[in-house]
């Protein structure tokens, strides 16, 4: 069993404006750097063995801040933990997107479905969990993965049997969500908000 804490990256100016980022590579703002530091402080109560990040700069910077504060090695990148690609919806304000496409399950031209996001993220977590077991067997290892709101939502939905996140629930920048992972298994332990 591998303990995995998913961390939503810190705030960007597009988050602040409520603009859909998707695969658009937007850096953290100063509040986002503070979000990352607060997440590191919350993570500091538990021992962690490795940190991974989406390749998008906002996740990488968040992961580097956390790694530095916790004394971890440089974050490893996991391409499949990147944010959902929103296609023609990228760059739109959230209200504009919902007015045009009606809901988050919609897949505008060039966008990934939520099922595709879930499946690639589950595959990535399986690879991360397998790698951690090779390093630390037979002990459980604790791994941090810095990723994105859409990815975390899809995994929460999967692990909770569709009951989480609740309708209208916002996953805050810097929020933490703990899971246990094993081959073919992802179990939610606790959602924690920083």
JSON list of C-alpha atoms in Angstrom, two decimals:
[
{"chain": "A", "resi": 1, "resn": "UNK", "atom": "CA", "xyz": [0.00, 0.00, 0.00]},
{"chain": "A", "resi": 2, "resn": "UNK", "atom": "CA", "xyz": [1.26, 3.45, -0.91]},
{"chain": "A", "resi": 3, "resn": "UNK", "atom": "CA", "xyz": [-0.06, 6.57, 0.81]},
{"chain": "A", "resi": 4, "resn": "UNK", "atom": "CA", "xyz": [-0.59, 9.31, -1.75]},
{"chain": "A", "resi": 5, "resn": "UNK", "atom": "CA", "xyz": [-1.42, 12.91, -0.93]},
{"chain": "A", "resi": 6, "resn": "UNK", "atom": "CA", "xyz": [-2.70, 14.86, -3.90]},
{"chain": "A", "resi": 7, "resn": "UNK", "atom": "CA", "xyz": [-2.05, 18.60, -3.64]},
{"chain": "A", "resi": 8, "resn": "UNK", "atom": "CA", "xyz": [-3.78, 21.13, -5.85]},
{"chain": "A", "resi": 9, "resn": "UNK", "atom": "CA", "xyz": [-1.24, 23.64, -7.16]},
{"chain": "A", "resi": 10, "resn": "UNK", "atom": "CA", "xyz": [-1.13, 27.18, -5.77]},
{"chain": "A", "resi": 11, "resn": "UNK", "atom": "CA", "xyz": [-3.14, 30.05, -7.20]},
{"chain": "A", "resi": 12, "resn": "UNK", "atom": "CA", "xyz": [-2.40, 31.64, -10.57]},
{"chain": "A", "resi": 13, "resn": "UNK", "atom": "CA", "xyz": [-3.72, 34.90, -11.98]},
{"chain": "A", "resi": 14, "resn": "UNK", "atom": "CA", "xyz": [-6.08, 32.83, -14.15]},
{"chain": "A", "resi": 15, "resn": "UNK", "atom": "CA", "xyz": [-7.46, 31.08, -11.04]},
{"chain": "A", "resi": 16, "resn": "UNK", "atom": "CA", "xyz": [-8.03, 34.50, -9.50]},
{"chain": "A", "resi": 17, "resn": "UNK", "atom": "CA", "xyz": [-9.88, 35.67, -12.62]},
{"chain": "A", "resi": 18, "resn": "UNK", "atom": "CA", "xyz": [-11.85, 32.36, -12.76]},
{"chain": "A", "resi": 19, "resn": "UNK", "atom": "CA", "xyz": [-10.40, 31.61, -16.20]},
{"chain": "A", "resi": 20, "resn": "UNK", "atom": "CA", "xyz": [-10.07, 28.01, -17.40]},
{"chain": "A", "resi": 21, "resn": "UNK", "atom": "CA", "xyz": [-6.39, 27.07, -17.69]},
{"chain": "A", "resi": 22, "resn": "UNK", "atom": "CA", "xyz": [-6.48, 23.44, -18.74]},
{"chain": "A", "resi": 23, "resn": "UNK", "atom": "CA", "xyz": [-3.17, 22.67, -20.47]},
{"chain": "A", "resi": 24, "resn": "UNK", "atom": "CA", "xyz": [-2.28, 26.35, -20.82]},
{"chain": "A", "resi": 25, "resn": "UNK", "atom": "CA", "xyz": [0.95, 26.85, -18.88]},
{"chain": "A", "resi": 26, "resn": "UNK", "atom": "CA", "xyz": [0.35, 29.64, -16.35]},
{"chain": "A", "resi": 27, "resn": "UNK", "atom": "CA", "xyz": [2.78, 30.40, -13.50]},
{"chain": "A", "resi": 28, "resn": "UNK", "atom": "CA", "xyz": [1.90, 30.86, -9.83]},
{"chain": "A", "resi": 29, "resn": "UNK", "atom": "CA", "xyz": [1.26, 34.33, -8.47]},
{"chain": "A", "resi": 30, "resn": "UNK", "atom": "CA", "xyz": [2.41, 35.45, -4.99]},
{"chain": "A", "resi": 31, "resn": "UNK", "atom": "CA", "xyz": [-0.73, 34.06, -3.37]},
{"chain": "A", "resi": 32, "resn": "UNK", "atom": "CA", "xyz": [0.01, 30.76, -5.13]},
{"chain": "A", "resi": 33, "resn": "UNK", "atom": "CA", "xyz": [3.48, 30.64, -3.61]},
{"chain": "A", "resi": 34, "resn": "UNK", "atom": "CA", "xyz": [1.92, 31.23, -0.19]},
{"chain": "A", "resi": 35, "resn": "UNK", "atom": "CA", "xyz": [-0.58, 28.42, -0.93]},
{"chain": "A", "resi": 36, "resn": "UNK", "atom": "CA", "xyz": [2.36, 26.10, -1.64]},
{"chain": "A", "resi": 37, "resn": "UNK", "atom": "CA", "xyz": [4.11, 27.09, 1.60]},
{"chain": "A", "resi": 38, "resn": "UNK", "atom": "CA", "xyz": [0.89, 26.51, 3.58]},
{"chain": "A", "resi": 39, "resn": "UNK", "atom": "CA", "xyz": [0.47, 23.10, 1.96]},
{"chain": "A", "resi": 40, "resn": "UNK", "atom": "CA", "xyz": [4.08, 22.25, 2.91]},
{"chain": "A", "resi": 41, "resn": "UNK", "atom": "CA", "xyz": [3.38, 23.27, 6.51]},
{"chain": "A", "resi": 42, "resn": "UNK", "atom": "CA", "xyz": [0.30, 21.03, 6.59]},
{"chain": "A", "resi": 43, "resn": "UNK", "atom": "CA", "xyz": [2.28, 18.17, 5.06]},
{"chain": "A", "resi": 44, "resn": "UNK", "atom": "CA", "xyz": [5.13, 18.62, 7.54]},
{"chain": "A", "resi": 45, "resn": "UNK", "atom": "CA", "xyz": [3.37, 16.67, 10.29]},
{"chain": "A", "resi": 46, "resn": "UNK", "atom": "CA", "xyz": [3.84, 13.43, 8.31]},
{"chain": "A", "resi": 47, "resn": "UNK", "atom": "CA", "xyz": [6.96, 11.85, 6.83]},
{"chain": "A", "resi": 48, "resn": "UNK", "atom": "CA", "xyz": [7.02, 11.77, 3.02]},
{"chain": "A", "resi": 49, "resn": "UNK", "atom": "CA", "xyz": [9.47, 9.90, 0.83]},
{"chain": "A", "resi": 50, "resn": "UNK", "atom": "CA", "xyz": [9.03, 11.40, -2.64]},
{"chain": "A", "resi": 51, "resn": "UNK", "atom": "CA", "xyz": [7.22, 14.15, -4.52]},
{"chain": "A", "resi": 52, "resn": "UNK", "atom": "CA", "xyz": [5.85, 14.14, -8.05]},
{"chain": "A", "resi": 53, "resn": "UNK", "atom": "CA", "xyz": [4.31, 16.91, -10.13]},
{"chain": "A", "resi": 54, "resn": "UNK", "atom": "CA", "xyz": [2.38, 17.52, -13.29]},
{"chain": "A", "resi": 55, "resn": "UNK", "atom": "CA", "xyz": [4.68, 18.96, -15.96]},
{"chain": "A", "resi": 56, "resn": "UNK", "atom": "CA", "xyz": [2.73, 22.24, -16.02]},
{"chain": "A", "resi": 57, "resn": "UNK", "atom": "CA", "xyz": [4.74, 25.09, -14.49]},
{"chain": "A", "resi": 58, "resn": "UNK", "atom": "CA", "xyz": [2.16, 25.94, -11.80]},
{"chain": "A", "resi": 59, "resn": "UNK", "atom": "CA", "xyz": [2.34, 22.38, -10.44]},
{"chain": "A", "resi": 60, "resn": "UNK", "atom": "CA", "xyz": [6.12, 22.15, -10.78]},
{"chain": "A", "resi": 61, "resn": "UNK", "atom": "CA", "xyz": [6.68, 25.39, -8.87]},
{"chain": "A", "resi": 62, "resn": "UNK", "atom": "CA", "xyz": [4.27, 24.32, -6.13]},
{"chain": "A", "resi": 63, "resn": "UNK", "atom": "CA", "xyz": [6.08, 20.98, -5.85]},
{"chain": "A", "resi": 64, "resn": "UNK", "atom": "CA", "xyz": [9.52, 22.63, -5.71]},
{"chain": "A", "resi": 65, "resn": "UNK", "atom": "CA", "xyz": [8.38, 24.91, -2.86]},
{"chain": "A", "resi": 66, "resn": "UNK", "atom": "CA", "xyz": [6.98, 21.92, -0.94]},
{"chain": "A", "resi": 67, "resn": "UNK", "atom": "CA", "xyz": [10.08, 19.79, -1.62]},
{"chain": "A", "resi": 68, "resn": "UNK", "atom": "CA", "xyz": [12.42, 22.54, -0.41]},
{"chain": "A", "resi": 69, "resn": "UNK", "atom": "CA", "xyz": [10.45, 23.09, 2.80]},
{"chain": "A", "resi": 70, "resn": "UNK", "atom": "CA", "xyz": [10.21, 19.35, 3.55]},
{"chain": "A", "resi": 71, "resn": "UNK", "atom": "CA", "xyz": [13.78, 18.47, 2.57]},
{"chain": "A", "resi": 72, "resn": "UNK", "atom": "CA", "xyz": [12.71, 16.21, -0.30]},
{"chain": "A", "resi": 73, "resn": "UNK", "atom": "CA", "xyz": [14.59, 15.58, -3.54]},
{"chain": "A", "resi": 74, "resn": "UNK", "atom": "CA", "xyz": [13.63, 17.50, -6.68]},
{"chain": "A", "resi": 75, "resn": "UNK", "atom": "CA", "xyz": [10.09, 16.60, -7.82]},
{"chain": "A", "resi": 76, "resn": "UNK", "atom": "CA", "xyz": [9.74, 13.88, -10.45]},
{"chain": "A", "resi": 77, "resn": "UNK", "atom": "CA", "xyz": [7.41, 14.72, -13.33]},
{"chain": "A", "resi": 78, "resn": "UNK", "atom": "CA", "xyz": [4.33, 12.68, -14.18]},
{"chain": "A", "resi": 79, "resn": "UNK", "atom": "CA", "xyz": [2.94, 13.72, -17.57]},
{"chain": "A", "resi": 80, "resn": "UNK", "atom": "CA", "xyz": [-0.39, 11.99, -16.98]},
{"chain": "A", "resi": 81, "resn": "UNK", "atom": "CA", "xyz": [-1.10, 14.05, -13.85]},
{"chain": "A", "resi": 82, "resn": "UNK", "atom": "CA", "xyz": [-1.47, 17.20, -16.00]},
{"chain": "A", "resi": 83, "resn": "UNK", "atom": "CA", "xyz": [-4.75, 19.13, -16.01]},
{"chain": "A", "resi": 84, "resn": "UNK", "atom": "CA", "xyz": [-7.67, 18.23, -18.24]},
{"chain": "A", "resi": 85, "resn": "UNK", "atom": "CA", "xyz": [-7.31, 19.63, -21.73]},
{"chain": "A", "resi": 86, "resn": "UNK", "atom": "CA", "xyz": [-10.32, 21.89, -22.34]},
{"chain": "A", "resi": 87, "resn": "UNK", "atom": "CA", "xyz": [-9.80, 22.40, -26.08]},
{"chain": "A", "resi": 88, "resn": "UNK", "atom": "CA", "xyz": [-11.68, 25.44, -27.28]},
{"chain": "A", "resi": 89, "resn": "UNK", "atom": "CA", "xyz": [-12.82, 26.08, -23.70]},
{"chain": "A", "resi": 90, "resn": "UNK", "atom": "CA", "xyz": [-9.31, 27.01, -22.55]},
{"chain": "A", "resi": 91, "resn": "UNK", "atom": "CA", "xyz": [-8.94, 30.66, -21.67]},
{"chain": "A", "resi": 92, "resn": "UNK", "atom": "CA", "xyz": [-12.69, 31.16, -21.21]},
{"chain": "A", "resi": 93, "resn": "UNK", "atom": "CA", "xyz": [-14.08, 32.53, -17.97]},
{"chain": "A", "resi": 94, "resn": "UNK", "atom": "CA", "xyz": [-15.85, 29.83, -15.94]},
{"chain": "A", "resi": 95, "resn": "UNK", "atom": "CA", "xyz": [-19.23, 31.56, -16.32]},
{"chain": "A", "resi": 96, "resn": "UNK", "atom": "CA", "xyz": [-18.76, 31.81, -20.10]},
{"chain": "A", "resi": 97, "resn": "UNK", "atom": "CA", "xyz": [-17.80, 28.14, -20.29]},
{"chain": "A", "resi": 98, "resn": "UNK", "atom": "CA", "xyz": [-20.83, 27.00, -18.29]},
{"chain": "A", "resi": 99, "resn": "UNK", "atom": "CA", "xyz": [-23.16, 29.23, -20.28]},
{"chain": "A", "resi": 100, "resn": "UNK", "atom": "CA", "xyz": [-21.84, 27.84, -23.56]},
{"chain": "A", "resi": 101, "resn": "UNK", "atom": "CA", "xyz": [-21.33, 24.16, -22.64]},
{"chain": "A", "resi": 102, "resn": "UNK", "atom": "CA", "xyz": [-23.80, 23.89, -19.70]},
{"chain": "A", "resi": 103, "resn": "UNK", "atom": "CA", "xyz": [-21.72, 21.63, -17.42]},
{"chain": "A", "resi": 104, "resn": "UNK", "atom": "CA", "xyz": [-18.25, 20.29, -16.65]},
{"chain": "A", "resi": 105, "resn": "UNK", "atom": "CA", "xyz": [-19.03, 16.92, -18.21]},
{"chain": "A", "resi": 106, "resn": "UNK", "atom": "CA", "xyz": [-19.23, 18.57, -21.64]},
{"chain": "A", "resi": 107, "resn": "UNK", "atom": "CA", "xyz": [-16.26, 17.94, -23.92]},
{"chain": "A", "resi": 108, "resn": "UNK", "atom": "CA", "xyz": [-15.83, 20.92, -26.25]},
{"chain": "A", "resi": 109, "resn": "UNK", "atom": "CA", "xyz": [-13.90, 20.41, -29.47]},
{"chain": "A", "resi": 110, "resn": "UNK", "atom": "CA", "xyz": [-10.35, 19.35, -28.59]},
{"chain": "A", "resi": 111, "resn": "UNK", "atom": "CA", "xyz": [-11.21, 18.67, -24.93]},
{"chain": "A", "resi": 112, "resn": "UNK", "atom": "CA", "xyz": [-10.69, 15.52, -22.90]},
{"chain": "A", "resi": 113, "resn": "UNK", "atom": "CA", "xyz": [-13.65, 13.84, -21.25]},
{"chain": "A", "resi": 114, "resn": "UNK", "atom": "CA", "xyz": [-13.60, 13.43, -17.48]},
{"chain": "A", "resi": 115, "resn": "UNK", "atom": "CA", "xyz": [-13.36, 9.68, -18.00]},
{"chain": "A", "resi": 116, "resn": "UNK", "atom": "CA", "xyz": [-10.17, 10.07, -20.02]},
{"chain": "A", "resi": 117, "resn": "UNK", "atom": "CA", "xyz": [-8.69, 12.33, -17.30]},
{"chain": "A", "resi": 118, "resn": "UNK", "atom": "CA", "xyz": [-9.63, 9.80, -14.60]},
{"chain": "A", "resi": 119, "resn": "UNK", "atom": "CA", "xyz": [-8.17, 6.85, -16.51]},
{"chain": "A", "resi": 120, "resn": "UNK", "atom": "CA", "xyz": [-4.83, 8.51, -17.29]},
{"chain": "A", "resi": 121, "resn": "UNK", "atom": "CA", "xyz": [-4.51, 9.79, -13.70]},
{"chain": "A", "resi": 122, "resn": "UNK", "atom": "CA", "xyz": [-5.29, 6.33, -12.29]},
{"chain": "A", "resi": 123, "resn": "UNK", "atom": "CA", "xyz": [-2.62, 4.88, -14.58]},
{"chain": "A", "resi": 124, "resn": "UNK", "atom": "CA", "xyz": [-0.10, 7.48, -13.40]},
{"chain": "A", "resi": 125, "resn": "UNK", "atom": "CA", "xyz": [-0.86, 6.79, -9.73]},
{"chain": "A", "resi": 126, "resn": "UNK", "atom": "CA", "xyz": [-0.46, 3.07, -10.35]},
{"chain": "A", "resi": 127, "resn": "UNK", "atom": "CA", "xyz": [3.02, 3.70, -11.83]},
{"chain": "A", "resi": 128, "resn": "UNK", "atom": "CA", "xyz": [3.93, 5.97, -8.89]},
{"chain": "A", "resi": 129, "resn": "UNK", "atom": "CA", "xyz": [2.69, 3.39, -6.36]},
{"chain": "A", "resi": 130, "resn": "UNK", "atom": "CA", "xyz": [4.58, 0.54, -8.08]},
{"chain": "A", "resi": 131, "resn": "UNK", "atom": "CA", "xyz": [7.79, 2.61, -8.10]},
{"chain": "A", "resi": 132, "resn": "UNK", "atom": "CA", "xyz": [7.42, 3.41, -4.40]},
{"chain": "A", "resi": 133, "resn": "UNK", "atom": "CA", "xyz": [6.90, -0.25, -3.51]},
{"chain": "A", "resi": 134, "resn": "UNK", "atom": "CA", "xyz": [10.10, -1.22, -5.32]},
{"chain": "A", "resi": 135, "resn": "UNK", "atom": "CA", "xyz": [12.04, 1.33, -3.26]},
{"chain": "A", "resi": 136, "resn": "UNK", "atom": "CA", "xyz": [10.53, 0.71, 0.16]},
{"chain": "A", "resi": 137, "resn": "UNK", "atom": "CA", "xyz": [9.01, -2.77, 0.22]},
{"chain": "A", "resi": 138, "resn": "UNK", "atom": "CA", "xyz": [7.54, -4.05, 2.45]},
{"chain": "A", "resi": 139, "resn": "UNK", "atom": "CA", "xyz": [6.86, -0.76, 4.28]},
{"chain": "A", "resi": 140, "resn": "UNK", "atom": "CA", "xyz": [4.21, 1.70, 3.12]},
{"chain": "A", "resi": 141, "resn": "UNK", "atom": "CA", "xyz": [5.65, 4.78, 1.51]},
{"chain": "A", "resi": 142, "resn": "UNK", "atom": "CA", "xyz": [4.10, 8.23, 1.58]},
{"chain": "A", "resi": 143, "resn": "UNK", "atom": "CA", "xyz": [4.22, 10.15, -1.68]},
{"chain": "A", "resi": 144, "resn": "UNK", "atom": "CA", "xyz": [3.07, 13.68, -2.55]},
{"chain": "A", "resi": 145, "resn": "UNK", "atom": "CA", "xyz": [1.67, 14.38, -6.03]},
{"chain": "A", "resi": 146, "resn": "UNK", "atom": "CA", "xyz": [1.07, 18.00, -7.04]},
{"chain": "A", "resi": 147, "resn": "UNK", "atom": "CA", "xyz": [-1.61, 18.18, -9.67]},
{"chain": "A", "resi": 148, "resn": "UNK", "atom": "CA", "xyz": [-4.74, 20.11, -10.72]},
{"chain": "A", "resi": 149, "resn": "UNK", "atom": "CA", "xyz": [-8.36, 20.63, -9.71]},
{"chain": "A", "resi": 150, "resn": "UNK", "atom": "CA", "xyz": [-9.83, 18.69, -12.64]},
{"chain": "A", "resi": 151, "resn": "UNK", "atom": "CA", "xyz": [-7.59, 15.70, -11.98]},
{"chain": "A", "resi": 152, "resn": "UNK", "atom": "CA", "xyz": [-8.32, 15.68, -8.25]},
{"chain": "A", "resi": 153, "resn": "UNK", "atom": "CA", "xyz": [-12.06, 16.01, -8.92]},
{"chain": "A", "resi": 154, "resn": "UNK", "atom": "CA", "xyz": [-12.02, 13.02, -11.26]},
{"chain": "A", "resi": 155, "resn": "UNK", "atom": "CA", "xyz": [-10.13, 10.90, -8.70]},
{"chain": "A", "resi": 156, "resn": "UNK", "atom": "CA", "xyz": [-12.34, 11.97, -5.78]},
{"chain": "A", "resi": 157, "resn": "UNK", "atom": "CA", "xyz": [-15.41, 11.11, -7.87]},
{"chain": "A", "resi": 158, "resn": "UNK", "atom": "CA", "xyz": [-13.94, 7.70, -8.70]},
{"chain": "A", "resi": 159, "resn": "UNK", "atom": "CA", "xyz": [-12.77, 6.81, -5.18]},
{"chain": "A", "resi": 160, "resn": "UNK", "atom": "CA", "xyz": [-16.01, 7.98, -3.50]},
{"chain": "A", "resi": 161, "resn": "UNK", "atom": "CA", "xyz": [-18.34, 6.13, -5.86]},
{"chain": "A", "resi": 162, "resn": "UNK", "atom": "CA", "xyz": [-19.58, 9.44, -7.25]},
{"chain": "A", "resi": 163, "resn": "UNK", "atom": "CA", "xyz": [-20.45, 11.15, -3.96]},
{"chain": "A", "resi": 164, "resn": "UNK", "atom": "CA", "xyz": [-17.49, 13.59, -3.90]},
{"chain": "A", "resi": 165, "resn": "UNK", "atom": "CA", "xyz": [-16.84, 16.33, -4.53]},
{"chain": "A", "resi": 166, "resn": "UNK", "atom": "CA", "xyz": [-20.28, 17.62, -3.66]},
{"chain": "A", "resi": 167, "resn": "UNK", "atom": "CA", "xyz": [-22.13, 19.79, -6.15]},
{"chain": "A", "resi": 168, "resn": "UNK", "atom": "CA", "xyz": [-20.67, 23.31, -6.08]},
{"chain": "A", "resi": 169, "resn": "UNK", "atom": "CA", "xyz": [-17.77, 22.30, -3.81]},
{"chain": "A", "resi": 170, "resn": "UNK", "atom": "CA", "xyz": [-14.59, 24.21, -4.64]},
{"chain": "A", "resi": 171, "resn": "UNK", "atom": "CA", "xyz": [-11.22, 22.50, -4.33]},
{"chain": "A", "resi": 172, "resn": "UNK", "atom": "CA", "xyz": [-9.05, 25.30, -3.00]},
{"chain": "A", "resi": 173, "resn": "UNK", "atom": "CA", "xyz": [-5.58, 25.97, -4.32]},
{"chain": "A", "resi": 174, "resn": "UNK", "atom": "CA", "xyz": [-3.14, 24.21, -2.01]},
{"chain": "A", "resi": 175, "resn": "UNK", "atom": "CA", "xyz": [-5.77, 21.74, -0.75]},
{"chain": "A", "resi": 176, "resn": "UNK", "atom": "CA", "xyz": [-4.67, 18.22, 0.26]},
{"chain": "A", "resi": 177, "resn": "UNK", "atom": "CA", "xyz": [-6.46, 14.93, -0.41]},
{"chain": "A", "resi": 178, "resn": "UNK", "atom": "CA", "xyz": [-5.12, 11.65, 1.01]},
{"chain": "A", "resi": 179, "resn": "UNK", "atom": "CA", "xyz": [-5.52, 8.27, -0.66]},
{"chain": "A", "resi": 180, "resn": "UNK", "atom": "CA", "xyz": [-4.22, 4.72, -0.27]},
{"chain": "A", "resi": 181, "resn": "UNK", "atom": "CA", "xyz": [-3.13, 3.12, -3.54]},
{"chain": "A", "resi": 182, "resn": "UNK", "atom": "CA", "xyz": [-2.39, -0.46, -4.51]},
{"chain": "A", "resi": 183, "resn": "UNK", "atom": "CA", "xyz": [-2.61, -2.24, -7.89]},
{"chain": "A", "resi": 184, "resn": "UNK", "atom": "CA", "xyz": [-6.10, -1.59, -9.19]},
{"chain": "A", "resi": 185, "resn": "UNK", "atom": "CA", "xyz": [-7.18, 0.22, -6.00]},
{"chain": "A", "resi": 186, "resn": "UNK", "atom": "CA", "xyz": [-7.53, 3.86, -5.01]},
{"chain": "A", "resi": 187, "resn": "UNK", "atom": "CA", "xyz": [-9.18, 4.48, -1.65]},
{"chain": "A", "resi": 188, "resn": "UNK", "atom": "CA", "xyz": [-9.92, 7.94, -0.25]},
{"chain": "A", "resi": 189, "resn": "UNK", "atom": "CA", "xyz": [-8.58, 8.31, 3.28]},
{"chain": "A", "resi": 190, "resn": "UNK", "atom": "CA", "xyz": [-9.43, 11.91, 4.00]},
{"chain": "A", "resi": 191, "resn": "UNK", "atom": "CA", "xyz": [-9.92, 15.15, 2.14]},
{"chain": "A", "resi": 192, "resn": "UNK", "atom": "CA", "xyz": [-8.02, 17.89, 3.98]},
{"chain": "A", "resi": 193, "resn": "UNK", "atom": "CA", "xyz": [-8.29, 21.56, 3.14]},
{"chain": "A", "resi": 194, "resn": "UNK", "atom": "CA", "xyz": [-5.40, 23.89, 3.95]}
]
